[in-house]
Short mmCIF file of C-alpha atoms in Angstrom, two decimals:
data_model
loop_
_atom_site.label_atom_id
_atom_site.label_comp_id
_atom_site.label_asym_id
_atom_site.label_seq_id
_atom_site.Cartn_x
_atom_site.Cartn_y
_atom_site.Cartn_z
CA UNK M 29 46.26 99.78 117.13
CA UNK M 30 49.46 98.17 118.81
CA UNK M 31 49.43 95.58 115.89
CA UNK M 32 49.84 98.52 113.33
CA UNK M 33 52.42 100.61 115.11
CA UNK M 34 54.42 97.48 115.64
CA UNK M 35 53.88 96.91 111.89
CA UNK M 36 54.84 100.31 110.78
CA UNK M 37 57.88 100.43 113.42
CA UNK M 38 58.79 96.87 111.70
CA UNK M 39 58.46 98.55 108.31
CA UNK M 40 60.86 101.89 108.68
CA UNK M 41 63.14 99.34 110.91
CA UNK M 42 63.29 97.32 107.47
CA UNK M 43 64.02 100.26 105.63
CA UNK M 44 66.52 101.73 107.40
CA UNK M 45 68.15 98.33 107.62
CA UNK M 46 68.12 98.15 103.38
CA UNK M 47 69.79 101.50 103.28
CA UNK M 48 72.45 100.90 105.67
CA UNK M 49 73.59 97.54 103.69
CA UNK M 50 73.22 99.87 100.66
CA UNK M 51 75.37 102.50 101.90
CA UNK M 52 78.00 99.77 103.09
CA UNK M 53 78.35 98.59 99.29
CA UNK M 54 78.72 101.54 98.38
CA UNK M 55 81.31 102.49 100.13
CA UNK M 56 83.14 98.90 99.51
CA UNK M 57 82.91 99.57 95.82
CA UNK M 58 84.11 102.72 96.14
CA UNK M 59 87.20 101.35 98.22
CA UNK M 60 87.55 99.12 95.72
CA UNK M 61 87.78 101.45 93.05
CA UNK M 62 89.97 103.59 95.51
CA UNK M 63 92.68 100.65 95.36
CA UNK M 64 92.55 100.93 91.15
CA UNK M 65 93.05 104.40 91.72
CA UNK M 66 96.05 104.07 93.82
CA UNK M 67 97.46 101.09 92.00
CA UNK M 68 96.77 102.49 88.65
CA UNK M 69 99.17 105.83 90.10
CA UNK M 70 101.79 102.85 91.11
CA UNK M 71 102.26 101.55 88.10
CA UNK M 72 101.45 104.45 85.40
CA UNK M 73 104.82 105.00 84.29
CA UNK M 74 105.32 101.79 82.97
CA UNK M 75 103.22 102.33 80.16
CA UNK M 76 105.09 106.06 79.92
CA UNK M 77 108.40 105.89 79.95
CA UNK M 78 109.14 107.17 76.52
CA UNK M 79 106.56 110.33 76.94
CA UNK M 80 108.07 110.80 80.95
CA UNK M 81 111.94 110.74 79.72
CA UNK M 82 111.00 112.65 76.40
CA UNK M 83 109.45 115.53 78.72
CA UNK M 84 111.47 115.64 81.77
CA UNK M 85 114.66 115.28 80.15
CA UNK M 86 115.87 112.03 81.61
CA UNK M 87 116.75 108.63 80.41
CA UNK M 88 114.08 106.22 80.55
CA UNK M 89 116.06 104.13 83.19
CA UNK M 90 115.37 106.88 84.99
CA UNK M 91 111.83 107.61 85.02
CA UNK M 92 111.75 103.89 85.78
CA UNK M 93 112.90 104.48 89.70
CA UNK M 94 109.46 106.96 89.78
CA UNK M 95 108.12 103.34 90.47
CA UNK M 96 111.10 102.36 92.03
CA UNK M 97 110.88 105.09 94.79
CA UNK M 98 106.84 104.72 95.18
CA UNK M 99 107.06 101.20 95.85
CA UNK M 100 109.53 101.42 98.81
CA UNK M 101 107.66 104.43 100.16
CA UNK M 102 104.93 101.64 100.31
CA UNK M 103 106.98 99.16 101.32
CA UNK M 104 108.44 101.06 104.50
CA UNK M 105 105.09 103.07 105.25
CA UNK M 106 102.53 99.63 105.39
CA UNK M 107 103.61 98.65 109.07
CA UNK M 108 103.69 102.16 110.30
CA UNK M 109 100.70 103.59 109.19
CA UNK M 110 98.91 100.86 109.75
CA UNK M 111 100.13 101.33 113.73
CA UNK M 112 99.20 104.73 113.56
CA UNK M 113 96.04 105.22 111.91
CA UNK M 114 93.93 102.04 113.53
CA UNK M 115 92.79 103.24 116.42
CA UNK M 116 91.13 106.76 114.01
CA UNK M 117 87.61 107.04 113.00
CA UNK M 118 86.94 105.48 109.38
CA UNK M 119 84.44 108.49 108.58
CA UNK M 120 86.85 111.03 108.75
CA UNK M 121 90.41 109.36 108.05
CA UNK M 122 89.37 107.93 104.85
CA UNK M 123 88.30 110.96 102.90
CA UNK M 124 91.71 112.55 104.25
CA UNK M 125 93.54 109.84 102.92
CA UNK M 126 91.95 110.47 99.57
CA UNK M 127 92.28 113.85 99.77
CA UNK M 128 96.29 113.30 99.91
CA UNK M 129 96.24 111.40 96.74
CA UNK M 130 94.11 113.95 94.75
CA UNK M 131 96.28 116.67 96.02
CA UNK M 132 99.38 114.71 95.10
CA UNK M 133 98.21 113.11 92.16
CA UNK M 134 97.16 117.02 91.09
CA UNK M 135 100.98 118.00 92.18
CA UNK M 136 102.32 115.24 89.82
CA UNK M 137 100.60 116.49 86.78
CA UNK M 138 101.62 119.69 87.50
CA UNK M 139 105.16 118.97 88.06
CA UNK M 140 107.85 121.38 86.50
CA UNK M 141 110.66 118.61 86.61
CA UNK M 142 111.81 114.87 87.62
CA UNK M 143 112.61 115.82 91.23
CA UNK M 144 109.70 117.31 92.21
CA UNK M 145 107.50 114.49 90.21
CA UNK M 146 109.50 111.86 92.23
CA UNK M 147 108.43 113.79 95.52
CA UNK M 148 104.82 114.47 94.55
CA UNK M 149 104.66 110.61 94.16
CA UNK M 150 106.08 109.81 97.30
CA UNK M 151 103.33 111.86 98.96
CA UNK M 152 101.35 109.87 97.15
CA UNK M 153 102.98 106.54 97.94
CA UNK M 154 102.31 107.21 101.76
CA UNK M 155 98.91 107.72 101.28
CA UNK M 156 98.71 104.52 99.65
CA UNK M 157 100.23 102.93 102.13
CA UNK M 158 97.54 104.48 104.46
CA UNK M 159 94.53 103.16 102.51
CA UNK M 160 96.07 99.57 103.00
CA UNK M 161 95.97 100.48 106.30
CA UNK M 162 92.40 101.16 106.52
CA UNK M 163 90.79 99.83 103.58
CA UNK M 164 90.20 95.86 103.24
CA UNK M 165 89.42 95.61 107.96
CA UNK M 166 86.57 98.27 107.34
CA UNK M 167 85.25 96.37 104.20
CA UNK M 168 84.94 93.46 105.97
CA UNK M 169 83.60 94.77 108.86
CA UNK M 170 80.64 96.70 106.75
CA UNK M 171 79.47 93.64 104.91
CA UNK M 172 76.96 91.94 106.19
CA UNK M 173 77.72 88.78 108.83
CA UNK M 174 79.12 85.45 106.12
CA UNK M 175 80.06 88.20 103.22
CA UNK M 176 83.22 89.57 104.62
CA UNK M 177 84.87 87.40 102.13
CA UNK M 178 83.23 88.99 99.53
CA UNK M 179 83.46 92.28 100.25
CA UNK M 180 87.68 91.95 101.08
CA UNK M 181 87.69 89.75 97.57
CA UNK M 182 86.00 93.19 95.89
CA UNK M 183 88.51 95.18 97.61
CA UNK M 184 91.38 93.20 95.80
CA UNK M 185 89.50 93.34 92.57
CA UNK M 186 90.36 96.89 91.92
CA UNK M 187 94.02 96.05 92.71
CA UNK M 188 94.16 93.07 90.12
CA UNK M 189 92.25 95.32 87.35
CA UNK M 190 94.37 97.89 88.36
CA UNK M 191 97.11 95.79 87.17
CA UNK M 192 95.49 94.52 84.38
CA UNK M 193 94.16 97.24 82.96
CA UNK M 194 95.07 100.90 84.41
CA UNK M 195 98.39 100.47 82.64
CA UNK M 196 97.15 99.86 79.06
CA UNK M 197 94.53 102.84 80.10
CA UNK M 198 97.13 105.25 81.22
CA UNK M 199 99.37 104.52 78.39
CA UNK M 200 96.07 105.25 75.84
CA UNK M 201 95.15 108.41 77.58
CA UNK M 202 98.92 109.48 77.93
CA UNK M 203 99.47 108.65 73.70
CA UNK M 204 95.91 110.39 73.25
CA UNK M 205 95.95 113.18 75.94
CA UNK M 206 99.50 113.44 77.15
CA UNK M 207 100.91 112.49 80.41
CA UNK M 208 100.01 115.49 82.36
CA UNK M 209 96.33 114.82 81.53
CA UNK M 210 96.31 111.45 82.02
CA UNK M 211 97.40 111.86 85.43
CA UNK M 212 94.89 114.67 85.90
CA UNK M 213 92.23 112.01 84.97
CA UNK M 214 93.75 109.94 88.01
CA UNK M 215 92.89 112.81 90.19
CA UNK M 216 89.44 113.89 89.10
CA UNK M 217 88.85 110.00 89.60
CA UNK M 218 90.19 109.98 92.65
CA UNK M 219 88.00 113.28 94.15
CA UNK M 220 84.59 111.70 93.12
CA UNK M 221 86.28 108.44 95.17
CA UNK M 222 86.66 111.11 98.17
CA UNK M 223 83.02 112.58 97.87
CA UNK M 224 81.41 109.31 97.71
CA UNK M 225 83.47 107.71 100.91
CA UNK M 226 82.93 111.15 102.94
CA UNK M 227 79.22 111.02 102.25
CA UNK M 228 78.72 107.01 102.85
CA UNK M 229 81.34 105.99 105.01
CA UNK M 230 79.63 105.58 108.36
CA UNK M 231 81.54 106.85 111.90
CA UNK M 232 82.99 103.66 112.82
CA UNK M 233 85.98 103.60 115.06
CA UNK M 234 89.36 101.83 114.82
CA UNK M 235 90.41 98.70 116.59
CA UNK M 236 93.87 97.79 118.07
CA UNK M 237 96.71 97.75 115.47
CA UNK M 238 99.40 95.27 114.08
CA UNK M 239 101.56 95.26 116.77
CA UNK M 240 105.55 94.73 115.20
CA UNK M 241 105.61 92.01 117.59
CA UNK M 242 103.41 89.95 116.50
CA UNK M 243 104.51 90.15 112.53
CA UNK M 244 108.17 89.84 113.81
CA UNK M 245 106.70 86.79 115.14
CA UNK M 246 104.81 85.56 112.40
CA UNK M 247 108.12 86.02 109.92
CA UNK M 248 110.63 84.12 112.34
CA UNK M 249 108.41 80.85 111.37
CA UNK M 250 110.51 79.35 108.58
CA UNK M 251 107.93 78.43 106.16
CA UNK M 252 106.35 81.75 106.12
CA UNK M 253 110.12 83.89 105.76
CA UNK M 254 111.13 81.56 103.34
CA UNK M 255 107.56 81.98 101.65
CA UNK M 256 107.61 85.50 101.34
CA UNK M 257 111.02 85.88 100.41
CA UNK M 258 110.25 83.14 97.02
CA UNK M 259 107.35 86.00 96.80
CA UNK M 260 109.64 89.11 97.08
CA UNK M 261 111.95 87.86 94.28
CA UNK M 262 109.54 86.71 91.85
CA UNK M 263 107.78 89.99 92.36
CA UNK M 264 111.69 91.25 91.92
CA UNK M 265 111.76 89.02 89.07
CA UNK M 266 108.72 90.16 87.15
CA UNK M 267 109.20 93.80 87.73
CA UNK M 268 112.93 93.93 86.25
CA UNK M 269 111.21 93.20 83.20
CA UNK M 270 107.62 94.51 83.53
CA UNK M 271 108.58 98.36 84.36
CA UNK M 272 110.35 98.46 81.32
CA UNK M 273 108.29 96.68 79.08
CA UNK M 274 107.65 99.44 76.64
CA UNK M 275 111.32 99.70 75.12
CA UNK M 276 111.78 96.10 75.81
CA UNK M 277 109.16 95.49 73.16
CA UNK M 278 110.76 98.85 70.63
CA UNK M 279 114.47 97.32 71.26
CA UNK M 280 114.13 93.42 71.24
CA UNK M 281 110.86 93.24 69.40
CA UNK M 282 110.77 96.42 66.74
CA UNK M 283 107.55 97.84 67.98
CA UNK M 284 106.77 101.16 66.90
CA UNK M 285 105.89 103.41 69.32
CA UNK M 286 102.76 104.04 68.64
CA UNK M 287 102.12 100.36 68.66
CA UNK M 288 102.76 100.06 72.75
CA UNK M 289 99.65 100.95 73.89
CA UNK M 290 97.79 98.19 72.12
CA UNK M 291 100.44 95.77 73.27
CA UNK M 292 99.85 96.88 76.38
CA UNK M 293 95.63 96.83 75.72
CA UNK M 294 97.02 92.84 74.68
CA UNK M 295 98.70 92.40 77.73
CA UNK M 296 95.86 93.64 80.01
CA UNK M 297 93.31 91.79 78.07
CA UNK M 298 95.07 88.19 78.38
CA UNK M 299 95.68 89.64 82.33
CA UNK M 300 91.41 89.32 83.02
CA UNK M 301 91.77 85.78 81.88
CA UNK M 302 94.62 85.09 83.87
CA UNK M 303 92.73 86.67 86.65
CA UNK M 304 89.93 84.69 86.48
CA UNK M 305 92.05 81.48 85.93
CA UNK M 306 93.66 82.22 89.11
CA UNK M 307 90.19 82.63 90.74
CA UNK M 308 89.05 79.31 89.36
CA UNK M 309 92.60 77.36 90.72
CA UNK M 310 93.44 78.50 93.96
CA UNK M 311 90.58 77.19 96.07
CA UNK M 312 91.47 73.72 94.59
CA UNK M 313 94.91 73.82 93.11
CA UNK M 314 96.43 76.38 94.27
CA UNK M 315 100.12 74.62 94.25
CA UNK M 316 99.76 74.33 90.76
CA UNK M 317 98.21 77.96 89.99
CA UNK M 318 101.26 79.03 91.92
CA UNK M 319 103.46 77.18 89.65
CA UNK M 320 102.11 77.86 86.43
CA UNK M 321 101.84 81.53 87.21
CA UNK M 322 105.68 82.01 88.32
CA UNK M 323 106.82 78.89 85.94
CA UNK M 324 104.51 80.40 82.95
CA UNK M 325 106.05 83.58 83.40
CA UNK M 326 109.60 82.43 83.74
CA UNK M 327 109.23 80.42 80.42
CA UNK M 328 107.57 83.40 78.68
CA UNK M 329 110.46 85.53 79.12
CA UNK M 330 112.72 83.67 77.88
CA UNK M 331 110.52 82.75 74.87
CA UNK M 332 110.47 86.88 74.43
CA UNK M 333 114.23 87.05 75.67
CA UNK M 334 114.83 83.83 72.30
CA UNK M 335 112.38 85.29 69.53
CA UNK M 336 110.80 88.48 70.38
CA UNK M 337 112.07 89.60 66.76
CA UNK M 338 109.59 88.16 64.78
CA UNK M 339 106.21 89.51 65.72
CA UNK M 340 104.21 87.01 66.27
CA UNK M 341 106.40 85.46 69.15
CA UNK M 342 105.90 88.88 70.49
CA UNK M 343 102.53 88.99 70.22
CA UNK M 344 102.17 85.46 71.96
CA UNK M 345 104.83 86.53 74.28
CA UNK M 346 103.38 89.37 75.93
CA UNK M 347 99.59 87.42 76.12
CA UNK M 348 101.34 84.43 77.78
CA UNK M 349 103.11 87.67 80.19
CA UNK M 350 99.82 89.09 80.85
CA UNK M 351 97.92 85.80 81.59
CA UNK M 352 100.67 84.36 84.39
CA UNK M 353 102.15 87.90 85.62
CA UNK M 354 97.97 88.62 86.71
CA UNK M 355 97.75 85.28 88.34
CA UNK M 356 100.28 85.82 90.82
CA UNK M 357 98.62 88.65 93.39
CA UNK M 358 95.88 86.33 93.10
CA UNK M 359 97.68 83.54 93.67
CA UNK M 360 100.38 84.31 96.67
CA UNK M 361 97.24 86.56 98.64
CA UNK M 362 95.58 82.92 99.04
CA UNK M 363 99.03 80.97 99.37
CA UNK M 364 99.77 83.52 102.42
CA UNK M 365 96.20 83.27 103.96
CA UNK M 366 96.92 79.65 104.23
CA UNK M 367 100.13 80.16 105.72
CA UNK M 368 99.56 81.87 108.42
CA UNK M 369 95.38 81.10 108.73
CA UNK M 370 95.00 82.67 112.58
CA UNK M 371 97.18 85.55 111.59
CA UNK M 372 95.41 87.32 108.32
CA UNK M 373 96.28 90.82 108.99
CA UNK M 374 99.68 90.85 110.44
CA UNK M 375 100.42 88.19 106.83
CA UNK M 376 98.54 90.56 104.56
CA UNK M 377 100.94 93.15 106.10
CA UNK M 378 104.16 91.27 105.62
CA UNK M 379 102.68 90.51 101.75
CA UNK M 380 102.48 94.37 101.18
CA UNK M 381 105.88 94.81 102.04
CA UNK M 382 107.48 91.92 100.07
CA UNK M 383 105.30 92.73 97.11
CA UNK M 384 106.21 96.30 96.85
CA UNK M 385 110.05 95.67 98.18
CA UNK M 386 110.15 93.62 95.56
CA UNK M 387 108.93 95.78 92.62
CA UNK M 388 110.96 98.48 93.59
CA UNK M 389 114.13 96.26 93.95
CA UNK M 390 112.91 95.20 90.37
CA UNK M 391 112.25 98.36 89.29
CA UNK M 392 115.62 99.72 90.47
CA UNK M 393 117.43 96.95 89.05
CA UNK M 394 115.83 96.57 85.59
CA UNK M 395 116.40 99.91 85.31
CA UNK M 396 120.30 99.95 86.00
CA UNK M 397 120.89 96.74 83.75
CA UNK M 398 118.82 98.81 80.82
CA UNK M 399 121.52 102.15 81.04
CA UNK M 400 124.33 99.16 81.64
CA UNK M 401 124.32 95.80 79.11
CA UNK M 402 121.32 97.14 77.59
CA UNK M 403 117.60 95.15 77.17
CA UNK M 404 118.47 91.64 76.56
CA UNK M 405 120.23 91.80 79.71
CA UNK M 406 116.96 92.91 81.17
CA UNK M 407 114.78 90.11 79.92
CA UNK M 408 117.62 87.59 80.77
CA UNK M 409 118.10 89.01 84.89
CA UNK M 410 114.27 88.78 84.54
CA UNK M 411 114.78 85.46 83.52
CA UNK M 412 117.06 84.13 86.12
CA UNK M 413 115.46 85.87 88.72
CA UNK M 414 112.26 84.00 88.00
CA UNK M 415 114.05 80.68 87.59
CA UNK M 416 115.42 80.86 91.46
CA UNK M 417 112.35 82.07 92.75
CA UNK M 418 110.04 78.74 91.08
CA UNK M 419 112.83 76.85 92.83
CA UNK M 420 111.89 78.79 96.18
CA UNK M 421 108.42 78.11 95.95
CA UNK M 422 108.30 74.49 95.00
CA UNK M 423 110.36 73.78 98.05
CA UNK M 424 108.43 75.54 100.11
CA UNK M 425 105.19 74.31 99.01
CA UNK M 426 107.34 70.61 99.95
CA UNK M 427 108.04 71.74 103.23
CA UNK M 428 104.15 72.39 103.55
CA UNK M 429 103.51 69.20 103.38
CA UNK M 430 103.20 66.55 106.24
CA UNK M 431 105.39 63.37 106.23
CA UNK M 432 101.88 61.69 105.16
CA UNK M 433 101.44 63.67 101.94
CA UNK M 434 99.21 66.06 102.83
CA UNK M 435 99.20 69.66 103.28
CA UNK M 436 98.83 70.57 107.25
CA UNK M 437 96.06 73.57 106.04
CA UNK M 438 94.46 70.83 103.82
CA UNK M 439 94.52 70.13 100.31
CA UNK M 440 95.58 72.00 97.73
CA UNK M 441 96.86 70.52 94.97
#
């Protein structure tokens, strides 16, 4: 009789156990969709300038800063929020981060005019800010014990297809739908997101934040400053160029407007295989898929910059620009982890702020140098910009090394 109560105690134990590890992949997936959301909102412009300017009545410089202003909202809310909201229960700050970016991302579509756009987005900014705050530590403390890897890798995944793809998908749905729908799409993602973190995320409560010290500390080391600032300027670098991409390609290249969105389905498509490169290259080489991604893109712009007249160097151009530009989240989240290896959160928190200070700065720029000299002088800033930051990283990734040849985190190369 004992025997069969222990078995049948054994039995719901077991099942209870398989639901729980359900529920926790759940919930990762749907944080890692969350980050595509909130990327995909990032970046959506890019791929909308000409329907955002055309509607709003603004130049298209302008309705560039609407990534301009998100990013530094990201930038200067990551250490913050992260301070702040650490020590809340997951269960219930989750779902009310989510609930922001519906609400915003609801407001944006709405939106009777630039200014109050530009502010909806900045509410939405913060809360982005705020799921970087929470997102990847609870997904790695849900999976099970030797799959935290895994689970933080998934959480990343929605940020590199965000990249890859959400702008090619806004810009379709924006051409097809209009730019008020699109965005509405965002939203309606973004609430099923919401219901299926408030239903599955379990009550866990926060551990002891980022403390400014200890990231003020981790940036006075001079490999990792000069590290992240050779990140910040190639992500400068790439964004000058990238937030403008759709009149780059109408100016420079003569594409017809209705042709963007399948560059931009060209670009995304050659940005899974760079993805997946990447993936392949940095446990083994990752000096190398740091160079080729930052080299390959500096050498692709000024291929477009040279020739992107004649179509098929356009064509070629902007697969080349999706297959390095994808590589290099990929590539500078593993060349930071090995940086600073006994200081992963305070590093991923000074890599959110150079990445997004950095496509801002780009954004900002790009977008002053298209209203001033006009779009060659965007490709060629883009250009130089790149150029000084390969130098940047090839002499830090010297510095890394030991007098015997050897990297001190081990090999890499």
């Amino acid at each position: 009789m004992t025997s069969r109560t222990g078995s049948a105690e054994d039995a719901v134990d077991a099942g209870d156990a398989r639901r729980r590890a359900v529920r926790a992949w759940v919930t990762i997936v749907a944080l890692s969709f969350g980050s595509f959301l909130f990327v995909t909102s990032e970046t959506l412009p890019i791929g909308l300038l000409s329907e955002l300017s055309a509607d709003l009545r603004v130049s298209e410089s302008a309705a560039g800063q609407l990534v301009t202003a998100y990013a530094f909202c990201v930038a200067v809310g990551a250490l913050p929020l992260t301070m702040l909201l650490s020590p809340l229960n997951r269960r219930s700050s989750l779902p009310a981060v989510l609930t922001v970016f519906v609400v915003g991302t609801a407001l944006s579509a709405w939106s009777p005019g630039f200014e109050f756009l530009l502010l909806a987005r900045t509410v939405v900014a913060m809360a982005q800010a705020a799921f970087w705050a929470l997102a990847v530590s609870l997904a790695a403390r849900l999976a099970p014990s030797g799959r935290q890897g895994k689970a933080i890798a998934l959480v990343y995944a929605g940020i590199s297809f965000a990249q890859l793809l959400g702008v090619p998908g806004a810009a379709a749905l924006g051409h097809w739908l209009g730019w008020r729908n699109a965005v509405l799409v965002l939203a309606l993602a973004g609430l099923l997101t919401l219901l299926v973190l408030a239903v599955n995320t379990p009550p866990l409560d926060g551990r002891s934040a980022v403390r400014p010290r200890q990231v003020a500390g981790l940036a006075a080391r001079g490999r990792v400053s000069a590290a992240v600032v050779a990140m910040g300027v190639s992500f400068t670098g790439a964004y000058v160029a990238f937030t403008y991409l759709s009149p780059l390609l109408q100016r420079i290249g003569g594409v017809e407007a209705g042709m963007i969105s399948l560059f931009l389905l060209l670009f995304g498509i050659a940005g899974v295989a760079g993805n997946a490169l990447a993936g392949m290259l940095v446990d083994r080489r990752l000096n190398w898929a740091i160079f080729l991604a930052v080299g390959g893109l500096f050498g692709t712009l000024a291929l477009f910059g040279l020739a992107a007249r004649w179509l098929p160097v356009a064509v070629i151009s902007v697969a080349l620009w999706g297959l390095c530009g994808s590589a290099m989240p990929t590539t500078f989240t593993a060349w930071a982890l090995r940086l600073a290896p006994a200081d992963h959160e305070a590093m991923t928190a000074l890599l959110v702020i150079a990445v997004n200070a950095g496509l801002g700065t780009g954004a900002l720029l790009g977008g002053r140098i298209l209203a001033g000299p006009g779009a060659h002088a965007v490709v060629w800033g883009a250009t130089a910009l790149l150029g000084t930051a390969l130098v940047a990283v090839t002499l830090v990734m010297r510095c890394e090394r030991t007098p015997g040849g050897r990297s001190a985190a081990g090999p890499h190369d």
